[in-house]
PDB file of C-alpha atoms in Angstrom:
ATOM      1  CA  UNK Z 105      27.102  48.766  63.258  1.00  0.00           C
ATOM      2  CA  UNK Z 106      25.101  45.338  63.284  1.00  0.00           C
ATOM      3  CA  UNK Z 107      21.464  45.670  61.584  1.00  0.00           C
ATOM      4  CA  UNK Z 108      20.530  43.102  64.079  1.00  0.00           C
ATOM      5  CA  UNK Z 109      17.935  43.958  66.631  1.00  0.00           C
ATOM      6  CA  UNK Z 110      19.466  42.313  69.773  1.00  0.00           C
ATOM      7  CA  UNK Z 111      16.174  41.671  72.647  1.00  0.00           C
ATOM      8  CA  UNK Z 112      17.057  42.454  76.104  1.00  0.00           C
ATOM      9  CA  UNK Z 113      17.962  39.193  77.139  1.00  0.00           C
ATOM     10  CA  UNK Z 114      20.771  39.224  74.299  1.00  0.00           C
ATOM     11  CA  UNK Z 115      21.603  42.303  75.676  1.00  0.00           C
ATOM     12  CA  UNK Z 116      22.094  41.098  78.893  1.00  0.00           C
ATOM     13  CA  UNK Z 117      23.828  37.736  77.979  1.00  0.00           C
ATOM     14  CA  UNK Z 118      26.333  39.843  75.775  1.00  0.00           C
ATOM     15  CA  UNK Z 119      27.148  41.638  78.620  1.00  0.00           C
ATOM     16  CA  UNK Z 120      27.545  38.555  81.074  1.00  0.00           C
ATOM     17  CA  UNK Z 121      29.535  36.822  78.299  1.00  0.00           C
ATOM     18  CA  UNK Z 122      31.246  40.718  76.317  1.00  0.00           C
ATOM     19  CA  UNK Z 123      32.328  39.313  73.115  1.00  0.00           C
ATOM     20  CA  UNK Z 124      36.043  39.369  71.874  1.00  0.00           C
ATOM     21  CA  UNK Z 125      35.694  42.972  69.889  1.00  0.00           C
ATOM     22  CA  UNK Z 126      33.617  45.977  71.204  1.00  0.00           C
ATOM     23  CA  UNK Z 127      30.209  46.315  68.793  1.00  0.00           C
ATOM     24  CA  UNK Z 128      27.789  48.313  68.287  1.00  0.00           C
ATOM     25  CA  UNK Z 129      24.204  46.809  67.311  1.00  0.00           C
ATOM     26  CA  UNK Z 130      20.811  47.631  66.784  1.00  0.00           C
ATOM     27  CA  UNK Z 131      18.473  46.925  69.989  1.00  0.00           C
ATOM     28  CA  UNK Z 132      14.581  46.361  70.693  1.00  0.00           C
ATOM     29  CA  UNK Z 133      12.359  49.357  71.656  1.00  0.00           C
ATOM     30  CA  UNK Z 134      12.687  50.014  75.130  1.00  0.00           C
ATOM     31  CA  UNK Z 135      16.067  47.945  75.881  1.00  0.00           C
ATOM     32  CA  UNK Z 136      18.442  51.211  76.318  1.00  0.00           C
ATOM     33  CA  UNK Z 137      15.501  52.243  79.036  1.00  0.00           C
ATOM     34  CA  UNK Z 138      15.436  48.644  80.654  1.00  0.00           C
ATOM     35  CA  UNK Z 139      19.357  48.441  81.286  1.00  0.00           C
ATOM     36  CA  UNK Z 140      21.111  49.518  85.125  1.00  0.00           C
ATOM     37  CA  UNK Z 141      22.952  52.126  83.583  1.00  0.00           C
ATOM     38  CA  UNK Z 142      23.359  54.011  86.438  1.00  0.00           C
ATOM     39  CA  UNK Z 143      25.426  51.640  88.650  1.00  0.00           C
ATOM     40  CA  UNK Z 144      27.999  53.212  90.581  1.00  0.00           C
ATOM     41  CA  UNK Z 145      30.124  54.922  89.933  1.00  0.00           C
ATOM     42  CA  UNK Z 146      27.656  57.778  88.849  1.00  0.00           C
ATOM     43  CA  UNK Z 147      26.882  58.954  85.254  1.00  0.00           C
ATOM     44  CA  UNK Z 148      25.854  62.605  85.488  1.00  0.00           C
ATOM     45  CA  UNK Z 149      23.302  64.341  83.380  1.00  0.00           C
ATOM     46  CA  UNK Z 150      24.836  66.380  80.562  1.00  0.00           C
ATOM     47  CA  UNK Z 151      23.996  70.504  81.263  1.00  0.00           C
ATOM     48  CA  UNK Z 152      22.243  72.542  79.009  1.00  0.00           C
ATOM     49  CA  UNK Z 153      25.531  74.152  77.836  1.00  0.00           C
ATOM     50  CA  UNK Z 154      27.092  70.921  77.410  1.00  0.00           C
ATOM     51  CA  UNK Z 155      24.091  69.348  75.431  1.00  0.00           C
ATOM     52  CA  UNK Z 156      23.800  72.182  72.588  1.00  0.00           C
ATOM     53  CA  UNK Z 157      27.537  72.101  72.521  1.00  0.00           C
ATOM     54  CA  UNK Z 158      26.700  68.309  71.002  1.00  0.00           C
ATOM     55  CA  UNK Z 159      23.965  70.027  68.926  1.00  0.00           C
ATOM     56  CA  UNK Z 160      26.030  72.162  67.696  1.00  0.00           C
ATOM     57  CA  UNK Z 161      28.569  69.471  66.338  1.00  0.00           C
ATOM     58  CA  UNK Z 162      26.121  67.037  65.204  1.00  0.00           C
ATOM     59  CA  UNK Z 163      24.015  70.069  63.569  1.00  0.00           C
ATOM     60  CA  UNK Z 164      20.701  69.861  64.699  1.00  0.00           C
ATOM     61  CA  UNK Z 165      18.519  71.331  67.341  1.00  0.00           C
ATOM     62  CA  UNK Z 166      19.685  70.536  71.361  1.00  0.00           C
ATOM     63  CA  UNK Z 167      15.333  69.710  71.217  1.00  0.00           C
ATOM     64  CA  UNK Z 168      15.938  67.123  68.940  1.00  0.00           C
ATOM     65  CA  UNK Z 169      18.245  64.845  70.711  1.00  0.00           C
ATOM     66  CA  UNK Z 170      16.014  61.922  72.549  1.00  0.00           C
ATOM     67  CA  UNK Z 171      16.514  61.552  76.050  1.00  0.00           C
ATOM     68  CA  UNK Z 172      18.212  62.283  78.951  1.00  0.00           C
ATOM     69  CA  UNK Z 173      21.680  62.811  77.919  1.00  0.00           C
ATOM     70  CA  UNK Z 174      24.422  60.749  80.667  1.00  0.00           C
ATOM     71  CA  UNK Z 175      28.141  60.452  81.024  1.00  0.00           C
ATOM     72  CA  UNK Z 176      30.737  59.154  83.238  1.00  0.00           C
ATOM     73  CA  UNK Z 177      31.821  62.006  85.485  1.00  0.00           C
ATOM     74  CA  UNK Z 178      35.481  62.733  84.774  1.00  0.00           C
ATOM     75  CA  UNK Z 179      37.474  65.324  83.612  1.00  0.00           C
ATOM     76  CA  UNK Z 180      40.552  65.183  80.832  1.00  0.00           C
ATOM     77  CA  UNK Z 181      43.906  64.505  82.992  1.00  0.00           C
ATOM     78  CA  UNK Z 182      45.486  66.999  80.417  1.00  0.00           C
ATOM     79  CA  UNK Z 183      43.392  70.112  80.007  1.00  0.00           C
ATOM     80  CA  UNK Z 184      40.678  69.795  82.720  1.00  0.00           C
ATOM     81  CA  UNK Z 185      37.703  69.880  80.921  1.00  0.00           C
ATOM     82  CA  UNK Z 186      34.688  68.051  81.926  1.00  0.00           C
ATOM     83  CA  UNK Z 187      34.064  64.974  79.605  1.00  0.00           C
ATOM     84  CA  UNK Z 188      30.329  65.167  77.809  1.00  0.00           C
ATOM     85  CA  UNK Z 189      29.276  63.222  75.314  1.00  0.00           C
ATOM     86  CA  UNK Z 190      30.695  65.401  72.717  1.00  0.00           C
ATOM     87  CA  UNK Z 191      34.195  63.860  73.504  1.00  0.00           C
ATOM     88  CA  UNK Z 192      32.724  60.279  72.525  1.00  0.00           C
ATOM     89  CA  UNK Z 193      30.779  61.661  69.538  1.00  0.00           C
ATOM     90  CA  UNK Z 194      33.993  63.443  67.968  1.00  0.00           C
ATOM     91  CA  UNK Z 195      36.101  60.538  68.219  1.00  0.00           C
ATOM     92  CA  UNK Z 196      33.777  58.440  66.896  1.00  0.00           C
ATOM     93  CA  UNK Z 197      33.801  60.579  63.632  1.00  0.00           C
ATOM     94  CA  UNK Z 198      37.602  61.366  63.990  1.00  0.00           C
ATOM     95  CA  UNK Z 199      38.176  57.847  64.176  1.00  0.00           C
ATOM     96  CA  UNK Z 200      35.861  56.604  61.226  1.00  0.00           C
ATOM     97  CA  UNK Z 201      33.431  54.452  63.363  1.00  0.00           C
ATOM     98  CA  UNK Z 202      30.266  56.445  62.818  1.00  0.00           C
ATOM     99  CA  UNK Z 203      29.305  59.297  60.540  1.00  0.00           C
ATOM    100  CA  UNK Z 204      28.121  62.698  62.065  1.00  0.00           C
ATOM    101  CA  UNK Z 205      25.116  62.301  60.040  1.00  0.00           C
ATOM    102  CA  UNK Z 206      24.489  58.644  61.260  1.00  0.00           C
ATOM    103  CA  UNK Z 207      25.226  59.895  65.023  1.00  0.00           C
ATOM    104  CA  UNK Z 208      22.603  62.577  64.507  1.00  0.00           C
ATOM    105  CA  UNK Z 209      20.170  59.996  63.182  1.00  0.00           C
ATOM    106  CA  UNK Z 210      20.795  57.600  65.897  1.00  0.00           C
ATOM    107  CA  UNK Z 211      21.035  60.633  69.225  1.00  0.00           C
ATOM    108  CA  UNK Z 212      17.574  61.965  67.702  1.00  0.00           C
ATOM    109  CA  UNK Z 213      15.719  58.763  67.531  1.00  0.00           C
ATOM    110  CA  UNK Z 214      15.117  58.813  63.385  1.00  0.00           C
ATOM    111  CA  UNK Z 215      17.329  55.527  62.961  1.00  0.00           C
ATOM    112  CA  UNK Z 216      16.188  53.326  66.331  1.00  0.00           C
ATOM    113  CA  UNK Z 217      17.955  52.489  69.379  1.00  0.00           C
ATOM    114  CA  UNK Z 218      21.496  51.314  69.055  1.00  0.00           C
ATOM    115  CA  UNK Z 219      23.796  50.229  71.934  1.00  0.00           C
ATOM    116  CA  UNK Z 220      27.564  49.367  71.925  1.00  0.00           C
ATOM    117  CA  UNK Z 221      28.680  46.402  73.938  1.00  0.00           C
ATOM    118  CA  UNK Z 222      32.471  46.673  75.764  1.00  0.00           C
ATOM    119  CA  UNK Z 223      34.488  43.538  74.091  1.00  0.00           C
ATOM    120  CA  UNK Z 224      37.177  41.741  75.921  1.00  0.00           C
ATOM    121  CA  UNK Z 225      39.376  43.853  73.984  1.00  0.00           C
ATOM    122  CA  UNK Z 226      38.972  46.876  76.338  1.00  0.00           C
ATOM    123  CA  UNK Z 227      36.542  49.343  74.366  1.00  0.00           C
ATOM    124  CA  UNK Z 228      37.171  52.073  71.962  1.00  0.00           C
ATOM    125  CA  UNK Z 229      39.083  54.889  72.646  1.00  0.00           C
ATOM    126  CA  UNK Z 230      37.973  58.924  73.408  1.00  0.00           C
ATOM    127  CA  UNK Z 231      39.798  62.065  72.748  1.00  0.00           C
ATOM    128  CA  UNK Z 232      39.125  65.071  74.572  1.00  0.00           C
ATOM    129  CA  UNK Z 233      36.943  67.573  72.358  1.00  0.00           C
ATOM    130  CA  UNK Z 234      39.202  70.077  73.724  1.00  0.00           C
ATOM    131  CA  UNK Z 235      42.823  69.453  73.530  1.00  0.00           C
ATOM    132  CA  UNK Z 236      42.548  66.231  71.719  1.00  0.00           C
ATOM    133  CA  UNK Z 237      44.232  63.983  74.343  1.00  0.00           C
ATOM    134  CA  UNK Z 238      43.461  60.790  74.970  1.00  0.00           C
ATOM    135  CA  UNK Z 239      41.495  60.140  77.971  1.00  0.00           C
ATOM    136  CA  UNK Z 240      42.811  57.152  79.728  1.00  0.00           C
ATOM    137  CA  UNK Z 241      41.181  54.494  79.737  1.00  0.00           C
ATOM    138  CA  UNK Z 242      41.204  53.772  83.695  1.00  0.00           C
ATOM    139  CA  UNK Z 243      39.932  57.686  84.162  1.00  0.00           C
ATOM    140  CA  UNK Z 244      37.318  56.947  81.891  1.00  0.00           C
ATOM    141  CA  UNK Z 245      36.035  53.971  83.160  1.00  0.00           C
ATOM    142  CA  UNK Z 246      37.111  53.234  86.692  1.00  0.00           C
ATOM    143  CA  UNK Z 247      34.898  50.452  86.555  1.00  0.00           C
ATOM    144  CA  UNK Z 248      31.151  51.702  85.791  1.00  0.00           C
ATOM    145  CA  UNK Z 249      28.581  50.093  83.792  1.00  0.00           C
ATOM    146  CA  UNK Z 250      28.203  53.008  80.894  1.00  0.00           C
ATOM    147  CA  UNK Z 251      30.436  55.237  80.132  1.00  0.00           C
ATOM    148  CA  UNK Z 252      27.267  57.664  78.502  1.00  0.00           C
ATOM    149  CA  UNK Z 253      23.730  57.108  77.263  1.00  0.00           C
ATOM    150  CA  UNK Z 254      20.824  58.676  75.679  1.00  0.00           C
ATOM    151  CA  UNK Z 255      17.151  57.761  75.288  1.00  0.00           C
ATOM    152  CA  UNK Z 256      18.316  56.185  72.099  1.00  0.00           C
ATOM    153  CA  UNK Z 257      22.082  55.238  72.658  1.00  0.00           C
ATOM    154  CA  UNK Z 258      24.041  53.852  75.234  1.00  0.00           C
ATOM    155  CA  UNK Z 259      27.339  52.457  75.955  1.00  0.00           C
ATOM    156  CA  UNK Z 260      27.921  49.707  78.285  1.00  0.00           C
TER     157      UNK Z 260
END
C-alpha cells in the first residue's frame, strides 16, 4: 500500500493510463465518493446478512464499517455462492496483501480512504469464501468499472 495521497485527477489519469502492476494507494477525502463506480455492469449493495458476515471476519461491529458496501454481482462458477466482499477481503489476507487488522482499519474509516488501481497486469486474484475456488477472472469482471467499494475503499 502507497502512503501517497493520490487527488482525483491522479486518480483519474491512473485509470486512463492503469499502470504496469495493480496498486493500492492512499486517496484524498472524498475521491472514493467522486469516482463512476457504478458503470454498467451493476455493483449491487451487499445485504445485511452478507455485511456482518464481513464483520464477523474482520472482527468488529457490521455499524462500524463506513459506507455503503458494493460488489460486482456474480456468483462462484463452482459452489454457487453469491460473491460479497468477504471473498475479496479473505484473499487479500490469505494471500498476504493486507492484514485483517489493516482491512478493518481501512473498511471502518480509522486509517483514510484507500483505493486499488487495476494494472495492465490483469488485477489480483479472489477465492471464493466458501469453497475456496478461484473465481475467474472474466466472471468477475466482465468488464465493469469496480469490482466492490465502500465509503472508504474501492476497487477499480
Amino acid at each position: 500500500m502507497k502512503q501517497t495521497q493520490l487527488t482525483l485527477d491522479e486518480v483519474l489519469d491512473h485509470l486512463k493510463n492503469r499502470p504496469a502492476t495493480t496498486s493500492t494507494y492512499r486517496v484524498a477525502e472524498g475521491v472514493i465518493d467522486a469516482l463512476p463506480l457504478t458503470e454498467l455492469p451493476h455493483m449491487r449493495v451487499m445485504d445485511e446478512a452478507e455485511t456482518q458476515e464481513l464483520a464477523d471476519y474482520l472482527g468488529t461491529p457490521a455499524s462500524s464499517l463506513k459506507g455503503t458496501l458494493k460488489v460486482f454481482d456474480t456468483q462462484c462458477s463452482y459452489c454457487g455462492r453469491r460473491v460479497t466482499f468477504l471473498d475479496f477481503a479473505k484473499s487479500a489476507v490469505d494471500l498476504g496483501r493486507h492484514s485483517k487488522d489493516g482491512l478493518r482499519d481501512v473498511l471502518t474509516g480509522r486509517n483514510g480512504a484507500w483505493l486499488t488501481i487495476r494494472g495492465r497486469d490483469g488485477g489480483r486474484p479472489v477465492n471464493c469464501a466458501q469453497c475456496g475456488s478461484d473465481v475467474p477472472r472474466d466472471v468477475k469482471m466482465n468488464g465493469s468499472y469496480s469490482e466492490y467499494s465502500s465509503g472508504s475503499y474501492a476497487y477499480a
